[in-house]
Coordinates of C-alpha atoms in Angstrom, one line a residue:
M1 CA -4.0 -6.3 -20.0
N2 CA -5.5 -9.7 -20.6
D3 CA -2.8 -12.0 -19.5
L4 CA -1.0 -12.3 -16.1
P5 CA 2.7 -11.7 -16.5
M6 CA 5.2 -14.3 -15.5
C7 CA 6.0 -12.5 -12.2
G8 CA 2.4 -12.8 -11.2
Q9 CA 2.7 -16.5 -10.8
S10 CA 3.4 -18.2 -7.5
F11 CA 6.1 -20.9 -7.5
Q12 CA 5.8 -22.9 -4.3
K13 CA 9.1 -24.1 -2.9
P14 CA 9.5 -26.9 -0.4
W15 CA 10.1 -25.8 3.2
K16 CA 13.4 -27.1 4.5
R17 CA 13.6 -27.8 8.2
R18 CA 16.7 -26.3 9.7
Q19 CA 18.7 -28.5 12.1
Y20 CA 18.9 -27.2 15.7
A21 CA 20.2 -28.7 18.9
E22 CA 17.7 -30.9 20.6
G23 CA 16.3 -30.3 24.0
S24 CA 16.0 -26.5 23.8
P25 CA 12.4 -25.3 24.7
W26 CA 13.0 -22.1 22.7
I27 CA 14.1 -24.0 19.7
Q28 CA 11.1 -26.2 19.9
S29 CA 8.8 -23.2 20.2
A30 CA 10.5 -21.6 17.2
Q31 CA 10.2 -24.8 15.1
V32 CA 6.5 -25.0 15.9
S33 CA 6.1 -21.3 15.0
L34 CA 8.1 -21.3 11.8
L35 CA 7.4 -24.8 10.5
G36 CA 3.6 -24.4 10.5
K37 CA 2.1 -24.7 13.9
H38 CA -1.1 -23.2 12.5
S39 CA -1.2 -26.0 9.9
L40 CA -0.7 -28.6 12.6
R41 CA -3.6 -27.1 14.6
S42 CA -5.9 -27.8 11.6
G43 CA -5.6 -31.5 12.3
S44 CA -5.9 -33.8 9.3
R45 CA -7.8 -31.3 7.1
K46 CA -6.2 -31.3 3.6
M47 CA -5.0 -27.9 2.6
K48 CA -4.9 -26.7 -1.0
D49 CA -1.8 -24.9 -2.4
G50 CA -2.4 -21.2 -2.6
Y51 CA -1.6 -18.9 -5.5
L52 CA -0.9 -15.2 -5.4
Q53 CA -3.6 -13.1 -6.9
F54 CA -3.7 -9.5 -8.1
G55 CA -7.4 -9.2 -8.4
N56 CA -7.7 -7.7 -11.9
E57 CA -10.8 -8.9 -13.5
N58 CA -9.1 -9.2 -16.9
W59 CA -6.2 -11.3 -15.7
N60 CA -5.9 -15.1 -16.1
E61 CA -9.0 -16.8 -14.9
E62 CA -7.3 -20.1 -14.7
L63 CA -4.9 -18.8 -12.1
R64 CA -7.7 -17.1 -10.2
S65 CA -9.7 -20.3 -10.0
Q66 CA -7.0 -22.0 -8.0
V67 CA -7.3 -19.6 -5.1
S68 CA -10.8 -20.8 -4.3
G69 CA -10.9 -23.2 -1.4
P70 CA -11.0 -23.3 2.3
R71 CA -10.6 -20.0 4.1
T72 CA -8.4 -21.7 6.8
H73 CA -5.0 -22.7 5.5
S74 CA -1.3 -22.4 6.3
W75 CA 0.0 -18.8 6.3
R76 CA 3.3 -20.0 4.9
N77 CA 2.0 -21.6 1.7
S78 CA -0.6 -19.3 0.4
A79 CA -1.8 -15.7 0.0
P80 CA -5.5 -14.9 0.2
R81 CA -7.7 -12.7 -2.0
D82 CA -6.9 -9.3 -0.8
Q83 CA -9.8 -6.9 -0.2
H84 CA -7.7 -3.8 -0.7
H85 CA -4.3 -2.5 -1.4
W86 CA -1.5 -2.5 1.2
E87 CA -3.6 -5.0 3.1
S88 CA -2.4 -8.6 2.6
Y89 CA -3.1 -11.2 5.2
P90 CA -2.6 -15.0 5.5
Q91 CA -6.1 -16.2 6.3
V92 CA -5.6 -18.2 9.5
R93 CA -8.0 -19.2 12.1
L94 CA -6.5 -19.3 15.6
P95 CA -8.1 -20.1 19.0
R96 CA -9.0 -16.9 20.8
G97 CA -7.2 -16.4 24.1
E98 CA -9.2 -15.6 27.2
N99 CA -6.8 -12.8 28.2
Q100 CA -7.1 -9.9 25.8
H101 CA -4.2 -8.0 27.4
V102 CA -0.9 -9.7 26.8
A103 CA 2.2 -8.1 28.2
V104 CA 5.4 -9.9 27.1
P105 CA 8.9 -8.6 27.7
L106 CA 10.7 -8.2 24.4
R107 CA 14.4 -7.2 24.8
T108 CA 16.9 -6.7 22.0
D109 CA 19.1 -9.5 23.2
Q110 CA 18.6 -13.3 23.1
E111 CA 15.9 -13.1 25.8
A112 CA 13.9 -10.8 23.6
M113 CA 14.3 -13.2 20.7
K114 CA 12.8 -15.9 22.8
S115 CA 9.8 -13.9 24.0
L116 CA 8.8 -13.0 20.4
T117 CA 8.5 -16.6 19.5
E118 CA 6.4 -17.5 22.4
E119 CA 3.0 -18.9 21.4
N120 CA 0.9 -16.5 23.4
L121 CA 2.4 -13.4 21.8
E122 CA 2.2 -14.8 18.3
D123 CA -1.4 -16.0 18.8
C124 CA -2.3 -12.6 20.2
L125 CA -0.9 -10.7 17.2
L126 CA -2.3 -13.0 14.6
N127 CA -5.7 -13.1 16.3
K128 CA -5.7 -9.3 16.2
V129 CA -4.7 -9.4 12.5
D130 CA -7.5 -11.8 11.7
L131 CA -10.1 -9.7 13.5
R132 CA -8.8 -6.6 11.8
R133 CA -9.1 -8.3 8.4
Q134 CA -12.7 -9.1 9.0
W135 CA -13.4 -5.6 10.2
I136 CA -11.6 -3.8 7.4
S137 CA -13.1 -6.1 4.7
Q138 CA -16.6 -5.2 5.9
M139 CA -15.8 -1.5 5.7
V140 CA -14.2 -1.8 2.3
E141 CA -17.4 -3.5 1.0
E142 CA -19.6 -0.8 2.2
V143 CA -17.3 2.0 1.1
Q144 CA -17.0 0.4 -2.3
K145 CA -20.7 0.5 -2.9
V146 CA -20.8 4.2 -2.1
V147 CA -17.8 5.0 -4.3
H148 CA -19.4 3.0 -7.2
H149 CA -22.6 5.1 -7.0
L150 CA -20.7 8.3 -6.7
T151 CA -18.2 7.8 -9.5
T152 CA -20.9 6.4 -11.8
E153 CA -22.9 9.6 -11.4
V154 CA -19.7 11.7 -11.9
S155 CA -18.9 9.8 -15.1
H156 CA -22.4 10.5 -16.4
Q157 CA -21.9 14.2 -15.8
D158 CA -18.4 14.3 -17.2
I159 CA -16.9 11.7 -19.5
R160 CA -13.4 12.6 -18.5
F161 CA -13.8 10.7 -15.2
Q162 CA -14.1 6.9 -15.1
A163 CA -16.6 5.1 -12.9
I164 CA -15.1 2.6 -10.4
P165 CA -16.8 -0.8 -10.8
Y166 CA -18.0 -2.8 -7.8
S167 CA -15.9 -6.0 -7.2
D168 CA -16.5 -8.7 -4.7
T169 CA -12.8 -9.8 -4.7
Y170 CA -10.3 -7.1 -5.1
N171 CA -10.5 -3.5 -6.2
E172 CA -7.2 -1.9 -7.2
N173 CA -8.6 1.6 -6.9
I174 CA -9.3 1.3 -3.2
K175 CA -6.3 1.7 -0.9
V176 CA -6.5 1.4 2.9
L177 CA -4.0 3.8 4.5
A178 CA -5.4 3.3 8.0
P179 CA -8.5 1.6 9.4
T180 CA -10.6 4.8 9.0
Q181 CA -8.6 6.4 6.2
F182 CA -9.1 5.3 2.6
L183 CA -7.6 6.6 -0.7
I184 CA -9.6 6.1 -3.9
T185 CA -7.9 6.7 -7.2
V186 CA -10.4 7.7 -9.9
P187 CA -8.9 7.1 -13.3
V188 CA -9.4 9.7 -16.0
K189 CA -10.4 8.8 -19.6
G190 CA -9.4 10.3 -22.9
L191 CA -5.6 10.5 -22.5
A192 CA -3.5 7.9 -24.3
G193 CA -0.1 7.5 -25.9
Y194 CA 2.0 9.2 -23.1
R195 CA 5.5 10.3 -23.9
E196 CA 8.1 12.3 -21.8
A197 CA 8.2 16.0 -22.3
R198 CA 10.8 16.9 -24.9
Q199 CA 11.8 20.3 -23.6
Q200 CA 11.7 22.3 -20.3
R201 CA 9.8 25.6 -20.3
W202 CA 9.1 28.2 -17.7
R203 CA 5.6 28.6 -16.3
Y204 CA 4.4 32.3 -15.7
Y205 CA 0.8 31.9 -14.6
T206 CA -1.4 31.8 -11.6
L207 CA -4.2 29.2 -11.1
R208 CA -6.6 31.8 -12.6
G209 CA -4.4 32.1 -15.7
A210 CA -2.9 35.5 -14.9
R211 CA 0.7 36.0 -15.9
L212 CA 3.4 36.1 -13.1
P213 CA 6.4 38.4 -13.1
C214 CA 8.7 35.4 -12.3
P215 CA 8.5 31.7 -13.2
L216 CA 7.1 29.0 -10.9
R217 CA 9.5 26.7 -9.1
D218 CA 10.3 23.4 -10.6
P219 CA 8.5 20.2 -9.4
E220 CA 10.0 18.3 -6.5
R221 CA 11.4 14.8 -6.8
L222 CA 8.0 13.1 -6.6
Q223 CA 6.2 15.5 -8.8
Q224 CA 6.1 16.6 -12.5
W225 CA 4.3 18.9 -14.9
L226 CA 1.8 17.4 -17.4
E227 CA 1.2 18.8 -20.8
V228 CA -1.8 17.8 -22.9
E229 CA 0.6 17.6 -25.9
Q230 CA 2.4 14.7 -24.1
F231 CA -0.4 12.4 -25.2
A232 CA -0.8 11.2 -28.8
K233 CA -4.5 10.9 -28.3
S234 CA -6.7 13.1 -26.2
L235 CA -10.4 14.1 -25.9
W236 CA -11.2 17.6 -26.9
Q237 CA -12.5 18.2 -23.3
W238 CA -8.9 18.0 -22.0
H239 CA -8.0 21.1 -24.1
E240 CA -10.6 23.2 -22.4
A241 CA -9.7 26.1 -20.2
D242 CA -11.5 24.5 -17.2
V243 CA -8.6 22.1 -16.7
T244 CA -5.6 23.6 -18.7
I245 CA -3.5 26.7 -18.6
E246 CA -1.2 27.4 -21.6
G247 CA -1.3 23.7 -22.6
D248 CA -0.6 22.3 -19.0
I249 CA -3.2 20.1 -17.4
V250 CA -3.3 21.6 -14.0
P251 CA -4.1 19.4 -11.0
A252 CA -5.8 22.2 -9.0
K253 CA -8.2 22.9 -11.9
V254 CA -8.9 19.2 -12.4
L255 CA -9.7 18.9 -8.7
Q256 CA -11.9 22.0 -8.8
V257 CA -14.0 20.4 -11.6
F258 CA -14.0 17.0 -9.9
R259 CA -15.1 18.5 -6.6
K260 CA -18.2 20.1 -8.1
L261 CA -19.1 16.8 -9.8
V262 CA -18.8 14.9 -6.5
E263 CA -21.0 17.5 -4.7
N264 CA -23.6 17.1 -7.3
A265 CA -23.4 13.3 -7.2
I266 CA -23.9 13.3 -3.4
E267 CA -27.2 15.2 -3.9
T268 CA -28.5 13.1 -6.8
C269 CA -27.4 9.6 -5.7
P270 CA -29.7 7.6 -3.4
L271 CA -27.2 7.1 -0.7
S272 CA -29.6 7.7 2.2
G273 CA -27.3 10.1 4.1
K274 CA -24.4 7.7 4.1
V275 CA -21.9 10.2 2.5
S276 CA -21.1 13.8 3.1
M277 CA -18.6 16.3 1.8
L278 CA -15.7 17.4 4.0
T279 CA -14.7 20.9 3.3
D280 CA -11.6 21.3 5.5
S281 CA -9.2 20.1 2.9
T282 CA -7.8 21.2 -0.5
V283 CA -8.3 17.6 -1.8
V284 CA -11.7 16.0 -2.4
R285 CA -12.5 14.2 0.8
V286 CA -15.9 12.7 1.9
A287 CA -17.1 11.0 5.1
V288 CA -18.8 7.7 4.6
E289 CA -20.9 6.1 7.3
T290 CA -20.4 2.4 7.7
S291 CA -21.8 -0.1 10.1
S292 CA -18.5 0.0 12.0
G293 CA -18.2 3.8 12.1
Q294 CA -17.3 6.7 10.0
V295 CA -14.5 6.4 7.3
E296 CA -12.7 9.4 5.7
V297 CA -12.3 8.7 1.9
E298 CA -10.1 10.8 -0.3
L299 CA -11.1 10.7 -4.0
T300 CA -8.1 11.5 -6.2
P301 CA -8.2 11.8 -10.1
S302 CA -5.5 9.6 -11.5
V303 CA -3.8 9.6 -14.9
E304 CA -2.7 6.0 -15.5
I305 CA 0.4 5.5 -17.7
P306 CA 0.8 1.7 -18.1
T307 CA 3.0 1.9 -21.2
A308 CA 6.1 3.6 -19.6
W309 CA 8.3 3.9 -16.6
S310 CA 9.1 7.3 -15.1
K311 CA 12.6 8.6 -15.8
K312 CA 12.6 10.0 -12.2
A313 CA 12.3 6.4 -10.9
Q314 CA 15.9 5.2 -11.4
W315 CA 15.3 1.9 -9.8
P316 CA 16.8 -0.5 -8.8
S317 CA 20.3 0.5 -7.8
C318 CA 23.2 -1.5 -9.2
L319 CA 24.3 -4.7 -7.5
K320 CA 21.1 -5.2 -5.6
R321 CA 20.0 -8.8 -5.0
W322 CA 16.3 -8.1 -4.2
P323 CA 14.2 -8.3 -6.1
A324 CA 15.5 -10.5 -8.9
P325 CA 16.3 -8.8 -12.3
E326 CA 13.4 -10.6 -14.0
R327 CA 11.0 -9.5 -11.3
V328 CA 12.3 -5.9 -11.7
Q329 CA 11.4 -5.9 -15.4
C330 CA 8.0 -7.3 -14.8
I331 CA 7.3 -4.7 -12.1
K332 CA 8.3 -1.9 -14.4
S333 CA 5.9 -3.2 -17.1
F334 CA 3.0 -2.1 -14.9
G335 CA 4.0 1.6 -15.4
F336 CA 3.0 4.4 -13.1
S337 CA 0.3 6.9 -12.4
L338 CA 0.0 10.7 -11.8
L339 CA -2.3 11.8 -9.0
A340 CA -4.0 15.2 -8.7
C341 CA -2.9 16.0 -5.2
S342 CA -1.4 19.5 -5.4
N343 CA -1.8 22.8 -7.3
Y344 CA 0.5 22.7 -10.3
H345 CA 2.4 19.5 -10.2
W346 CA 1.2 15.9 -10.5
Q347 CA 2.2 13.4 -7.9
L348 CA 4.1 10.3 -9.1
S349 CA 2.5 7.1 -7.9
F350 CA 3.6 3.4 -8.3
L351 CA 0.7 1.7 -6.6
R352 CA 0.4 -1.2 -9.1
A353 CA 4.1 -1.8 -9.0
E354 CA 4.1 -1.8 -5.2
Q355 CA 1.3 -4.2 -5.1
V356 CA 3.0 -6.7 -7.4
L357 CA 6.1 -6.4 -5.2
L358 CA 4.1 -6.9 -2.1
E359 CA 2.2 -9.9 -3.3
Q360 CA 5.3 -12.1 -3.8
L361 CA 7.3 -11.5 -0.6
D362 CA 7.5 -15.0 0.8
E363 CA 8.1 -17.3 -2.1
D364 CA 11.1 -18.7 -0.2
G365 CA 8.9 -19.5 2.8
G366 CA 10.0 -16.5 4.8
C367 CA 8.0 -14.4 7.4
R368 CA 8.2 -11.0 5.8
R369 CA 4.4 -10.7 5.4
K370 CA 3.9 -11.9 8.9
C371 CA 6.3 -9.3 10.2
F372 CA 4.6 -6.5 8.2
Q373 CA 1.3 -7.4 9.7
A374 CA 2.6 -7.4 13.2
L375 CA 4.3 -4.1 12.6
R376 CA 1.1 -2.6 11.2
Q377 CA -0.9 -3.9 14.1
M378 CA 1.4 -2.4 16.7
K379 CA 1.5 0.9 14.8
E380 CA -2.3 1.1 14.7
D381 CA -2.9 -0.1 18.3
V382 CA 0.0 1.4 20.2
W383 CA 2.6 3.5 18.4
C384 CA 0.5 5.7 16.1
P385 CA -3.3 5.3 16.5
G386 CA -6.0 7.7 15.4
K387 CA -8.1 8.7 12.4
R388 CA -5.4 10.6 10.5
P389 CA -2.1 9.0 11.7
V390 CA 1.2 10.6 10.7
L391 CA 2.3 7.1 9.6
T392 CA 0.2 5.0 7.2
S393 CA 0.4 1.5 5.9
H394 CA 2.3 2.9 2.9
H395 CA 5.1 4.1 5.2
L396 CA 5.4 0.7 6.8
Q397 CA 5.4 -1.0 3.4
T398 CA 8.2 1.2 2.3
V399 CA 10.2 0.3 5.4
L400 CA 9.6 -3.3 4.6
F401 CA 10.8 -2.9 1.0
W402 CA 14.0 -1.2 2.1
T403 CA 14.7 -3.9 4.7
C404 CA 14.1 -6.7 2.2
E405 CA 16.6 -5.1 -0.1
K406 CA 19.2 -4.8 2.6
Y407 CA 18.6 -8.3 3.8
P408 CA 17.9 -10.4 0.6
D409 CA 19.0 -13.7 2.0
P410 CA 16.1 -16.1 2.8
K411 CA 17.8 -17.1 6.1
D412 CA 17.3 -13.5 7.4
W413 CA 13.5 -14.1 7.2
R414 CA 13.1 -17.4 8.9
V415 CA 12.9 -16.3 12.5
F416 CA 10.0 -14.0 13.2
S417 CA 11.4 -12.4 16.3
K418 CA 14.7 -11.3 14.7
A419 CA 13.0 -10.1 11.5
F420 CA 10.3 -8.2 13.4
L421 CA 12.8 -6.3 15.6
R422 CA 14.8 -5.5 12.5
L423 CA 11.8 -3.8 11.0
V424 CA 11.1 -1.9 14.2
R425 CA 14.7 -0.6 14.4
K426 CA 14.5 0.6 10.7
L427 CA 11.2 2.3 11.4
H428 CA 12.6 4.0 14.5
K429 CA 15.6 5.3 12.5
C430 CA 13.4 6.8 9.7
V431 CA 10.9 8.4 12.1
S432 CA 13.5 9.9 14.4
Q433 CA 15.4 11.3 11.4
H434 CA 12.2 12.5 9.8
F435 CA 13.4 10.9 6.6
L436 CA 12.0 7.9 4.7
K437 CA 13.2 7.5 1.2
H438 CA 10.6 6.7 -1.5
Y439 CA 11.4 3.2 -2.7
F440 CA 11.3 4.0 -6.4
V441 CA 12.2 7.7 -6.5
R442 CA 15.0 7.4 -4.1
K443 CA 15.7 11.1 -3.6
G444 CA 12.1 11.7 -2.4
N445 CA 11.3 11.9 1.3
L446 CA 7.9 10.4 2.3
L447 CA 8.0 12.2 5.6
Q448 CA 8.9 15.6 4.2
Y449 CA 5.6 17.2 5.0
A450 CA 4.7 15.2 8.1
S451 CA 4.3 17.0 11.4
P452 CA 7.7 17.0 13.2
A453 CA 6.0 17.0 16.6
K454 CA 3.9 13.9 15.7
L455 CA 7.0 12.1 14.3
D456 CA 8.9 12.8 17.5
A457 CA 6.1 11.4 19.6
V458 CA 6.1 8.2 17.6
A459 CA 9.9 8.0 17.7
Q460 CA 9.7 8.3 21.5
K461 CA 7.3 5.4 21.7
L462 CA 9.4 3.3 19.3
A463 CA 12.5 4.1 21.4
S464 CA 10.8 3.0 24.6
F465 CA 9.7 -0.2 22.9
L466 CA 13.2 -1.0 21.8
K467 CA 14.7 -0.1 25.2
D468 CA 12.2 -2.2 27.2
P469 CA 9.7 -3.7 24.8
R470 CA 6.4 -4.9 26.1
I471 CA 3.5 -5.7 23.9
S472 CA 0.1 -4.9 25.4
L473 CA -2.6 -4.9 22.8
P474 CA -6.0 -3.4 23.8

């Protein structure tokens, strides 16, 4: 893809000041917060208009050139160069408060709305976001170098797996699920011209190829079979028995081949002990030592299908106002991917489409991105911390998308406090019910295999927060 599609452009809209009654200290605080208090703090420094960027090296260079400029600018008018997926921040520079522990009452009535717009709380959250961005960016850079060396060696050993290039701006193959949990999608090569399977057939084999007395169960909502004959063009290596059974490309066999390649790459690459294989998982997971600590990285082979949209993703529903119809068609043009995450069935993935949708949240000057960042910060620091949290950034992103669809009016995203509490209530409902619908495949449950005990623990923290909310960031 050489040109940036129309939906990849950023159309800046003038911010219209709402009229409020004069004399209210809360209204004044909200106006300062929502109408650019961070820009006011920057004094007379002239800010450049920002443009949304997707980071693909082959996309429009003219658009990319316009995102260069000062690293300190208004959060409302621009979006920075993201270092990784599901991690989008306004690049703001705020004064650091002396008190690192801020406890602010946050009730669900009007008093709660006031407290969320107080300057100390907002500064605390955004300062944490800014520090997190710097920390994560450094880890992403170090992990990216390791992944580049590993996948380059893997590609030399087996042409079916593609090397991940190093990029100093944005790498679409690196997804940050949590501060110490990364997902790396490794595209495969030699499969082109995808088409949907024409007929359904029963599978009667084990992973070793032996025949079963009864057929295997059908794929779930977020999964599907993959036959080598579904591709008009394919390398002869994809017909070999090391990855196929009776014409099916089997994820477990692909992972088995890929795991051996990664193990060999770790031994041959000059990584100076920075990476080691983790053997306590069915997927391919490695531990990478960074200057900020150890990061667990899952390497997942990915079949990219940019020319079609999955029939299982019947999106959007009728009569939905968000996103706009023209945006929907653009998002679908990015296609989908199939990830090798399980034994027989390939996992449906819409990472590119999600990234496009995430990049253009606040064209109307809303605070959706800001609320998402605050939600993620609270999740990581208070509600669900840890190396392998039961909730990841992808879950929070899905909650955000559903809320944006339910509340498409720009006025619903002008007051940070109300919008933030709305997201917390939606998250609590999903976690307490152990059910979070996939945004594109709407019959899929993203929490289906999550630990019920861990979900209940998070739900209890969220309930306590909503009953008597107090923000106390470490």
